[in-house]
């Protein structure tokens, strides 16, 4: 099976939005993480919701006082994000090579489960781009599924897809962030919420771009 990330998310975009746009209502831990990055960024600039999907993270950030933009690879996801968040700007981009985004554009990046379809050997390109588009001292919040396995998914919320999910080890991600010249301030792990989400252990990392 050959994973086709863009096509999978294009085709499942509406189903994904229907299922997950309101998910934060049931995830107090995730809301607390977002509150923390909002406080860290303060009024220093715009936060990027990277791999924004239908834009539920961007929505929360905006509703809690942040200036926010969203970036995603999938046009279908962007269509949903724009439909659901008419007051937020979303653009198409590939986080491994964000050609259209200038250096030091953002004061913060929230990449919520955005690297879950990125294999480990491509994370250095992603973190190089995160560093480039963040201002010196800019804040990053990254979340992902913990593990070493690759999950081949053929059904995403009732839509037939070919999509690989890559789990990552916190120590590996931490080392790759450090190699990309980030200071990793905190790594927090949590158990999955029962009945709310996939039953995987999760990691949340706060990091800062070094000057
Ligand atoms: C698991 S979803 C997470 C979406 C949203 N952040 C959330 O928390 O529900 C992963 C998202 O990352 C996007 N994505 C995957 N690979 C990407 C890439 N290389 N560049 C930009 N976005 C990408 C997908 O289109 C999808 O919307």
PDB file of C-alpha atoms and ligand atoms in Angstrom:
ATOM      1  CA  UNK A   1       0.000   0.000   0.000  1.00  0.00           C
ATOM      2  CA  UNK A   2       1.426   3.388  -0.988  1.00  0.00           C
ATOM      3  CA  UNK A   3       0.449   6.163   1.413  1.00  0.00           C
ATOM      4  CA  UNK A   4      -0.880   9.298  -0.298  1.00  0.00           C
ATOM      5  CA  UNK A   5      -1.173  11.891   2.451  1.00  0.00           C
ATOM      6  CA  UNK A   6      -2.576  14.748   0.433  1.00  0.00           C
ATOM      7  CA  UNK A   7      -5.168  12.670  -1.355  1.00  0.00           C
ATOM      8  CA  UNK A   8      -6.222  10.881   1.838  1.00  0.00           C
ATOM      9  CA  UNK A   9      -6.838  14.140   3.696  1.00  0.00           C
ATOM     10  CA  UNK A  10      -8.516  15.741   0.665  1.00  0.00           C
ATOM     11  CA  UNK A  11     -10.984  12.885   0.443  1.00  0.00           C
ATOM     12  CA  UNK A  12     -11.605  12.594   4.187  1.00  0.00           C
ATOM     13  CA  UNK A  13     -11.646  16.362   4.824  1.00  0.00           C
ATOM     14  CA  UNK A  14     -15.380  16.755   5.449  1.00  0.00           C
ATOM     15  CA  UNK A  15     -15.641  13.619   7.583  1.00  0.00           C
ATOM     16  CA  UNK A  16     -12.584  14.734   9.587  1.00  0.00           C
ATOM     17  CA  UNK A  17     -14.041  18.188  10.153  1.00  0.00           C
ATOM     18  CA  UNK A  18     -17.410  16.759  11.171  1.00  0.00           C
ATOM     19  CA  UNK A  19     -15.715  14.479  13.685  1.00  0.00           C
ATOM     20  CA  UNK A  20     -12.970  16.670  15.100  1.00  0.00           C
ATOM     21  CA  UNK A  21     -13.764  20.358  14.742  1.00  0.00           C
ATOM     22  CA  UNK A  22     -15.336  20.401  18.227  1.00  0.00           C
ATOM     23  CA  UNK A  23     -12.901  17.934  19.815  1.00  0.00           C
ATOM     24  CA  UNK A  24     -11.267  20.427  22.199  1.00  0.00           C
ATOM     25  CA  UNK A  25     -14.491  20.567  24.218  1.00  0.00           C
ATOM     26  CA  UNK A  26     -13.571  17.072  25.450  1.00  0.00           C
ATOM     27  CA  UNK A  27      -9.817  17.633  25.847  1.00  0.00           C
ATOM     28  CA  UNK A  28      -9.043  19.866  28.842  1.00  0.00           C
ATOM     29  CA  UNK A  29      -5.354  18.881  28.814  1.00  0.00           C
ATOM     30  CA  UNK A  30      -4.969  20.033  25.211  1.00  0.00           C
ATOM     31  CA  UNK A  31      -6.758  23.290  25.970  1.00  0.00           C
ATOM     32  CA  UNK A  32      -4.339  23.862  28.872  1.00  0.00           C
ATOM     33  CA  UNK A  33      -1.359  23.297  26.532  1.00  0.00           C
ATOM     34  CA  UNK A  34      -2.795  25.827  24.084  1.00  0.00           C
ATOM     35  CA  UNK A  35      -3.422  28.324  26.899  1.00  0.00           C
ATOM     36  CA  UNK A  36       0.224  27.998  27.839  1.00  0.00           C
ATOM     37  CA  UNK A  37       1.553  28.739  24.366  1.00  0.00           C
ATOM     38  CA  UNK A  38      -0.863  31.661  24.016  1.00  0.00           C
ATOM     39  CA  UNK A  39       0.635  33.080  27.233  1.00  0.00           C
ATOM     40  CA  UNK A  40       4.216  32.423  26.080  1.00  0.00           C
ATOM     41  CA  UNK A  41       3.681  34.210  22.751  1.00  0.00           C
ATOM     42  CA  UNK A  42       1.646  37.029  24.283  1.00  0.00           C
ATOM     43  CA  UNK A  43       1.353  39.945  21.873  1.00  0.00           C
ATOM     44  CA  UNK A  44       4.752  39.297  20.260  1.00  0.00           C
ATOM     45  CA  UNK A  45       3.293  38.225  16.899  1.00  0.00           C
ATOM     46  CA  UNK A  46       1.316  35.672  14.891  1.00  0.00           C
ATOM     47  CA  UNK A  47       1.005  31.975  15.739  1.00  0.00           C
ATOM     48  CA  UNK A  48       0.946  29.415  12.924  1.00  0.00           C
ATOM     49  CA  UNK A  49      -1.412  26.443  13.242  1.00  0.00           C
ATOM     50  CA  UNK A  50       0.809  24.056  11.268  1.00  0.00           C
ATOM     51  CA  UNK A  51      -0.923  21.076   9.657  1.00  0.00           C
ATOM     52  CA  UNK A  52      -4.109  22.850  10.667  1.00  0.00           C
ATOM     53  CA  UNK A  53      -6.671  20.388   9.322  1.00  0.00           C
ATOM     54  CA  UNK A  54     -10.136  21.929   9.759  1.00  0.00           C
ATOM     55  CA  UNK A  55      -8.638  24.638  11.973  1.00  0.00           C
ATOM     56  CA  UNK A  56      -9.968  23.732  15.398  1.00  0.00           C
ATOM     57  CA  UNK A  57      -6.639  24.662  16.991  1.00  0.00           C
ATOM     58  CA  UNK A  58      -6.503  27.960  15.084  1.00  0.00           C
ATOM     59  CA  UNK A  59     -10.086  28.639  16.209  1.00  0.00           C
ATOM     60  CA  UNK A  60      -9.172  28.087  19.873  1.00  0.00           C
ATOM     61  CA  UNK A  61      -6.044  30.238  19.608  1.00  0.00           C
ATOM     62  CA  UNK A  62      -7.944  33.082  17.959  1.00  0.00           C
ATOM     63  CA  UNK A  63     -10.853  32.871  20.406  1.00  0.00           C
ATOM     64  CA  UNK A  64      -8.349  33.128  23.267  1.00  0.00           C
ATOM     65  CA  UNK A  65      -6.596  36.232  22.054  1.00  0.00           C
ATOM     66  CA  UNK A  66      -3.864  35.067  19.637  1.00  0.00           C
ATOM     67  CA  UNK A  67      -3.240  36.318  16.124  1.00  0.00           C
ATOM     68  CA  UNK A  68      -3.245  33.157  14.033  1.00  0.00           C
ATOM     69  CA  UNK A  69      -2.712  31.771  10.509  1.00  0.00           C
ATOM     70  CA  UNK A  70      -3.032  28.169   9.363  1.00  0.00           C
ATOM     71  CA  UNK A  71      -0.999  26.060   6.934  1.00  0.00           C
ATOM     72  CA  UNK A  72      -1.879  22.637   5.530  1.00  0.00           C
ATOM     73  CA  UNK A  73      -0.867  20.400   2.643  1.00  0.00           C
ATOM     74  CA  UNK A  74      -4.424  19.366   1.794  1.00  0.00           C
ATOM     75  CA  UNK A  75      -6.702  21.649  -0.243  1.00  0.00           C
ATOM     76  CA  UNK A  76      -9.697  19.713   1.079  1.00  0.00           C
ATOM     77  CA  UNK A  77      -8.666  20.430   4.661  1.00  0.00           C
ATOM     78  CA  UNK A  78      -8.101  24.092   3.816  1.00  0.00           C
ATOM     79  CA  UNK A  79     -11.578  24.305   2.283  1.00  0.00           C
ATOM     80  CA  UNK A  80     -13.032  23.016   5.563  1.00  0.00           C
ATOM     81  CA  UNK A  81     -10.810  25.311   7.644  1.00  0.00           C
ATOM     82  CA  UNK A  82     -11.925  28.368   5.650  1.00  0.00           C
ATOM     83  CA  UNK A  83     -15.598  27.340   5.804  1.00  0.00           C
ATOM     84  CA  UNK A  84     -15.435  26.927   9.578  1.00  0.00           C
ATOM     85  CA  UNK A  85     -13.181  29.926  10.361  1.00  0.00           C
ATOM     86  CA  UNK A  86     -14.008  32.804   8.038  1.00  0.00           C
ATOM     87  CA  UNK A  87     -11.961  35.278  10.077  1.00  0.00           C
ATOM     88  CA  UNK A  88      -8.668  33.314   9.860  1.00  0.00           C
ATOM     89  CA  UNK A  89      -6.188  33.193   6.969  1.00  0.00           C
ATOM     90  CA  UNK A  90      -5.197  29.702   5.791  1.00  0.00           C
ATOM     91  CA  UNK A  91      -2.631  28.903   3.113  1.00  0.00           C
ATOM     92  CA  UNK A  92      -1.439  25.747   1.406  1.00  0.00           C
ATOM     93  CA  UNK A  93       2.090  24.616   2.180  1.00  0.00           C
ATOM     94  CA  UNK A  94       4.258  21.578   2.772  1.00  0.00           C
ATOM     95  CA  UNK A  95       5.943  21.828   6.164  1.00  0.00           C
ATOM     96  CA  UNK A  96       9.031  20.086   4.749  1.00  0.00           C
ATOM     97  CA  UNK A  97       9.612  22.995   2.315  1.00  0.00           C
ATOM     98  CA  UNK A  98       7.585  26.128   3.048  1.00  0.00           C
ATOM     99  CA  UNK A  99       8.765  28.059   0.004  1.00  0.00           C
ATOM    100  CA  UNK A 100       6.065  30.714   0.215  1.00  0.00           C
ATOM    101  CA  UNK A 101       6.720  31.595   3.856  1.00  0.00           C
ATOM    102  CA  UNK A 102       9.380  34.196   4.638  1.00  0.00           C
ATOM    103  CA  UNK A 103      12.051  33.748   7.313  1.00  0.00           C
ATOM    104  CA  UNK A 104      11.033  34.768  10.858  1.00  0.00           C
ATOM    105  CA  UNK A 105       7.354  35.165   9.958  1.00  0.00           C
ATOM    106  CA  UNK A 106       5.891  33.701  13.144  1.00  0.00           C
ATOM    107  CA  UNK A 107       6.218  34.290  16.886  1.00  0.00           C
ATOM    108  CA  UNK A 108       4.830  30.816  17.548  1.00  0.00           C
ATOM    109  CA  UNK A 109       4.011  27.508  15.877  1.00  0.00           C
ATOM    110  CA  UNK A 110       1.497  24.975  17.150  1.00  0.00           C
ATOM    111  CA  UNK A 111       1.924  21.685  15.311  1.00  0.00           C
ATOM    112  CA  UNK A 112      -0.899  19.588  16.784  1.00  0.00           C
ATOM    113  CA  UNK A 113      -0.544  16.017  15.537  1.00  0.00           C
ATOM    114  CA  UNK A 114       0.871  17.587  12.385  1.00  0.00           C
ATOM    115  CA  UNK A 115       3.959  15.371  12.150  1.00  0.00           C
ATOM    116  CA  UNK A 116       2.017  12.121  12.474  1.00  0.00           C
ATOM    117  CA  UNK A 117       2.271  11.423   8.739  1.00  0.00           C
ATOM    118  CA  UNK A 118       5.934  12.422   8.506  1.00  0.00           C
ATOM    119  CA  UNK A 119       8.493   9.585   8.727  1.00  0.00           C
ATOM    120  CA  UNK A 120      11.337  10.103  11.167  1.00  0.00           C
ATOM    121  CA  UNK A 121      13.943  10.609   8.443  1.00  0.00           C
ATOM    122  CA  UNK A 122      11.986  13.646   7.151  1.00  0.00           C
ATOM    123  CA  UNK A 123      11.671  15.341  10.551  1.00  0.00           C
ATOM    124  CA  UNK A 124      15.005  17.196  10.169  1.00  0.00           C
ATOM    125  CA  UNK A 125      13.633  19.058   7.100  1.00  0.00           C
ATOM    126  CA  UNK A 126      10.447  19.889   8.998  1.00  0.00           C
ATOM    127  CA  UNK A 127      12.306  21.234  12.030  1.00  0.00           C
ATOM    128  CA  UNK A 128      14.711  23.202   9.785  1.00  0.00           C
ATOM    129  CA  UNK A 129      11.670  24.900   8.244  1.00  0.00           C
ATOM    130  CA  UNK A 130      10.042  25.471  11.646  1.00  0.00           C
ATOM    131  CA  UNK A 131      13.238  27.162  12.782  1.00  0.00           C
ATOM    132  CA  UNK A 132      13.469  29.263   9.623  1.00  0.00           C
ATOM    133  CA  UNK A 133       9.898  30.594   9.761  1.00  0.00           C
ATOM    134  CA  UNK A 134      10.024  31.261  13.535  1.00  0.00           C
ATOM    135  CA  UNK A 135      11.576  34.408  14.920  1.00  0.00           C
ATOM    136  CA  UNK A 136      14.589  33.954  17.199  1.00  0.00           C
ATOM    137  CA  UNK A 137      13.116  33.123  20.607  1.00  0.00           C
ATOM    138  CA  UNK A 138       9.834  32.042  18.980  1.00  0.00           C
ATOM    139  CA  UNK A 139       7.832  29.284  20.663  1.00  0.00           C
ATOM    140  CA  UNK A 140       6.894  25.845  19.361  1.00  0.00           C
ATOM    141  CA  UNK A 141       4.264  23.442  20.721  1.00  0.00           C
ATOM    142  CA  UNK A 142       4.429  20.024  19.106  1.00  0.00           C
ATOM    143  CA  UNK A 143       2.228  17.001  19.808  1.00  0.00           C
ATOM    144  CA  UNK A 144       2.366  13.461  18.438  1.00  0.00           C
ATOM    145  CA  UNK A 145       1.639   9.789  19.122  1.00  0.00           C
ATOM    146  CA  UNK A 146       4.359   8.001  21.107  1.00  0.00           C
ATOM    147  CA  UNK A 147       5.882   4.807  19.767  1.00  0.00           C
ATOM    148  CA  UNK A 148       8.023   3.309  17.062  1.00  0.00           C
ATOM    149  CA  UNK A 149       5.400   1.693  14.896  1.00  0.00           C
ATOM    150  CA  UNK A 150       3.850   2.704  11.581  1.00  0.00           C
ATOM    151  CA  UNK A 151       0.093   2.293  11.312  1.00  0.00           C
ATOM    152  CA  UNK A 152      -1.296   1.677   7.827  1.00  0.00           C
ATOM    153  CA  UNK A 153      -4.763   3.206   7.856  1.00  0.00           C
ATOM    154  CA  UNK A 154      -7.324   2.276   5.196  1.00  0.00           C
ATOM    155  CA  UNK A 155     -10.392   3.894   6.769  1.00  0.00           C
ATOM    156  CA  UNK A 156     -10.448   7.442   8.141  1.00  0.00           C
ATOM    157  CA  UNK A 157     -13.826   8.278   9.687  1.00  0.00           C
ATOM    158  CA  UNK A 158     -15.619   6.069   7.160  1.00  0.00           C
ATOM    159  CA  UNK A 159     -13.653   7.204   4.092  1.00  0.00           C
ATOM    160  CA  UNK A 160     -11.390   4.740   2.244  1.00  0.00           C
ATOM    161  CA  UNK A 161      -7.806   6.048   2.305  1.00  0.00           C
ATOM    162  CA  UNK A 162      -4.205   4.913   2.032  1.00  0.00           C
ATOM    163  CA  UNK A 163      -2.439   6.707   4.836  1.00  0.00           C
ATOM    164  CA  UNK A 164       0.553   5.895   7.019  1.00  0.00           C
ATOM    165  CA  UNK A 165       0.709   7.187  10.597  1.00  0.00           C
ATOM    166  CA  UNK A 166       4.226   7.340  12.037  1.00  0.00           C
ATOM    167  CA  UNK A 167       4.618   7.163  15.803  1.00  0.00           C
ATOM    168  CA  UNK A 168       7.699   8.864  17.255  1.00  0.00           C
ATOM    169  CA  UNK A 169       9.798   8.511  20.386  1.00  0.00           C
ATOM    170  CA  UNK A 170      10.024  11.680  22.525  1.00  0.00           C
ATOM    171  CA  UNK A 171      13.779  11.281  22.979  1.00  0.00           C
ATOM    172  CA  UNK A 172      14.284  11.106  19.192  1.00  0.00           C
ATOM    173  CA  UNK A 173      12.098  14.138  18.548  1.00  0.00           C
ATOM    174  CA  UNK A 174      13.834  16.034  21.339  1.00  0.00           C
ATOM    175  CA  UNK A 175      17.267  15.260  19.869  1.00  0.00           C
ATOM    176  CA  UNK A 176      16.157  16.275  16.371  1.00  0.00           C
ATOM    177  CA  UNK A 177      14.767  19.569  17.708  1.00  0.00           C
ATOM    178  CA  UNK A 178      18.038  20.219  19.524  1.00  0.00           C
ATOM    179  CA  UNK A 179      19.942  19.452  16.304  1.00  0.00           C
ATOM    180  CA  UNK A 180      17.760  22.067  14.562  1.00  0.00           C
ATOM    181  CA  UNK A 181      18.805  24.597  17.228  1.00  0.00           C
ATOM    182  CA  UNK A 182      15.734  24.526  19.417  1.00  0.00           C
ATOM    183  CA  UNK A 183      15.881  24.605  23.208  1.00  0.00           C
ATOM    184  CA  UNK A 184      13.415  21.978  24.407  1.00  0.00           C
ATOM    185  CA  UNK A 185      11.919  23.338  27.623  1.00  0.00           C
ATOM    186  CA  UNK A 186       9.413  20.636  28.493  1.00  0.00           C
ATOM    187  CA  UNK A 187       8.225  17.202  27.378  1.00  0.00           C
ATOM    188  CA  UNK A 188       4.871  16.096  28.786  1.00  0.00           C
ATOM    189  CA  UNK A 189       3.217  12.747  28.154  1.00  0.00           C
ATOM    190  CA  UNK A 190      -0.394  11.805  28.649  1.00  0.00           C
ATOM    191  CA  UNK A 191      -2.652   8.796  28.357  1.00  0.00           C
ATOM    192  CA  UNK A 192      -5.451   8.906  25.769  1.00  0.00           C
ATOM    193  CA  UNK A 193      -8.884  10.118  26.796  1.00  0.00           C
ATOM    194  CA  UNK A 194     -11.221   7.100  26.753  1.00  0.00           C
ATOM    195  CA  UNK A 195     -14.011   7.263  24.133  1.00  0.00           C
ATOM    196  CA  UNK A 196     -12.723  10.564  22.733  1.00  0.00           C
ATOM    197  CA  UNK A 197      -9.698   9.750  20.599  1.00  0.00           C
ATOM    198  CA  UNK A 198      -7.421   6.970  19.331  1.00  0.00           C
ATOM    199  CA  UNK A 199      -6.075   4.967  22.265  1.00  0.00           C
ATOM    200  CA  UNK A 200      -2.427   5.977  21.910  1.00  0.00           C
ATOM    201  CA  UNK A 201      -0.031   7.551  24.395  1.00  0.00           C
ATOM    202  CA  UNK A 202       0.716  11.173  23.460  1.00  0.00           C
ATOM    203  CA  UNK A 203       3.594  13.633  23.827  1.00  0.00           C
ATOM    204  CA  UNK A 204       3.477  17.439  24.020  1.00  0.00           C
ATOM    205  CA  UNK A 205       6.719  19.402  23.687  1.00  0.00           C
ATOM    206  CA  UNK A 206       7.415  23.049  24.326  1.00  0.00           C
ATOM    207  CA  UNK A 207      10.521  24.372  22.583  1.00  0.00           C
ATOM    208  CA  UNK A 208      12.048  27.719  21.642  1.00  0.00           C
ATOM    209  CA  UNK A 209      14.054  28.705  18.606  1.00  0.00           C
ATOM    210  CA  UNK A 210      17.503  29.675  19.840  1.00  0.00           C
ATOM    211  CA  UNK A 211      18.654  33.135  18.843  1.00  0.00           C
TER     212      UNK A 211
HETATM  213  C1  LIG B   1      -3.638  14.205  11.939  1.00  0.00           C
HETATM  214  S1  LIG B   1      -3.989  15.660  11.054  1.00  0.00           S
HETATM  215  C2  LIG B   1      -3.973  16.893  12.349  1.00  0.00           C
HETATM  216  C3  LIG B   1      -4.845  18.058  11.976  1.00  0.00           C
HETATM  217  C4  LIG B   1      -5.092  19.045  13.122  1.00  0.00           C
HETATM  218  N1  LIG B   1      -3.883  19.736  13.501  1.00  0.00           N
HETATM  219  C5  LIG B   1      -5.680  18.321  14.307  1.00  0.00           C
HETATM  220  O1  LIG B   1      -5.105  18.416  15.402  1.00  0.00           O
HETATM  221  O2  LIG B   1      -6.740  17.682  14.123  1.00  0.00           O
HETATM  222  C6  LIG B   1      -2.477  16.002  10.188  1.00  0.00           C
HETATM  223  C7  LIG B   1      -2.622  17.222   9.310  1.00  0.00           C
HETATM  224  O3  LIG B   1      -1.338  17.568   8.788  1.00  0.00           O
HETATM  225  C8  LIG B   1      -1.459  17.825   7.396  1.00  0.00           C
HETATM  226  N2  LIG B   1      -0.183  17.472   6.782  1.00  0.00           N
HETATM  227  C9  LIG B   1       0.344  16.235   6.590  1.00  0.00           C
HETATM  228  N3  LIG B   1       1.539  16.319   6.000  1.00  0.00           N
HETATM  229  C10 LIG B   1       1.774  17.654   5.802  1.00  0.00           C
HETATM  230  C11 LIG B   1       2.844  18.388   5.246  1.00  0.00           C
HETATM  231  N4  LIG B   1       3.925  17.767   4.751  1.00  0.00           N
HETATM  232  N5  LIG B   1       2.779  19.743   5.242  1.00  0.00           N
HETATM  233  C12 LIG B   1       1.674  20.389   5.748  1.00  0.00           C
HETATM  234  N6  LIG B   1       0.618  19.735   6.280  1.00  0.00           N
HETATM  235  C13 LIG B   1       0.668  18.382   6.316  1.00  0.00           C
HETATM  236  C14 LIG B   1      -2.608  16.954   6.933  1.00  0.00           C
HETATM  237  O4  LIG B   1      -3.190  17.419   5.718  1.00  0.00           O
HETATM  238  C15 LIG B   1      -3.541  17.011   8.120  1.00  0.00           C
HETATM  239  O5  LIG B   1      -4.465  18.078   8.033  1.00  0.00           O
END
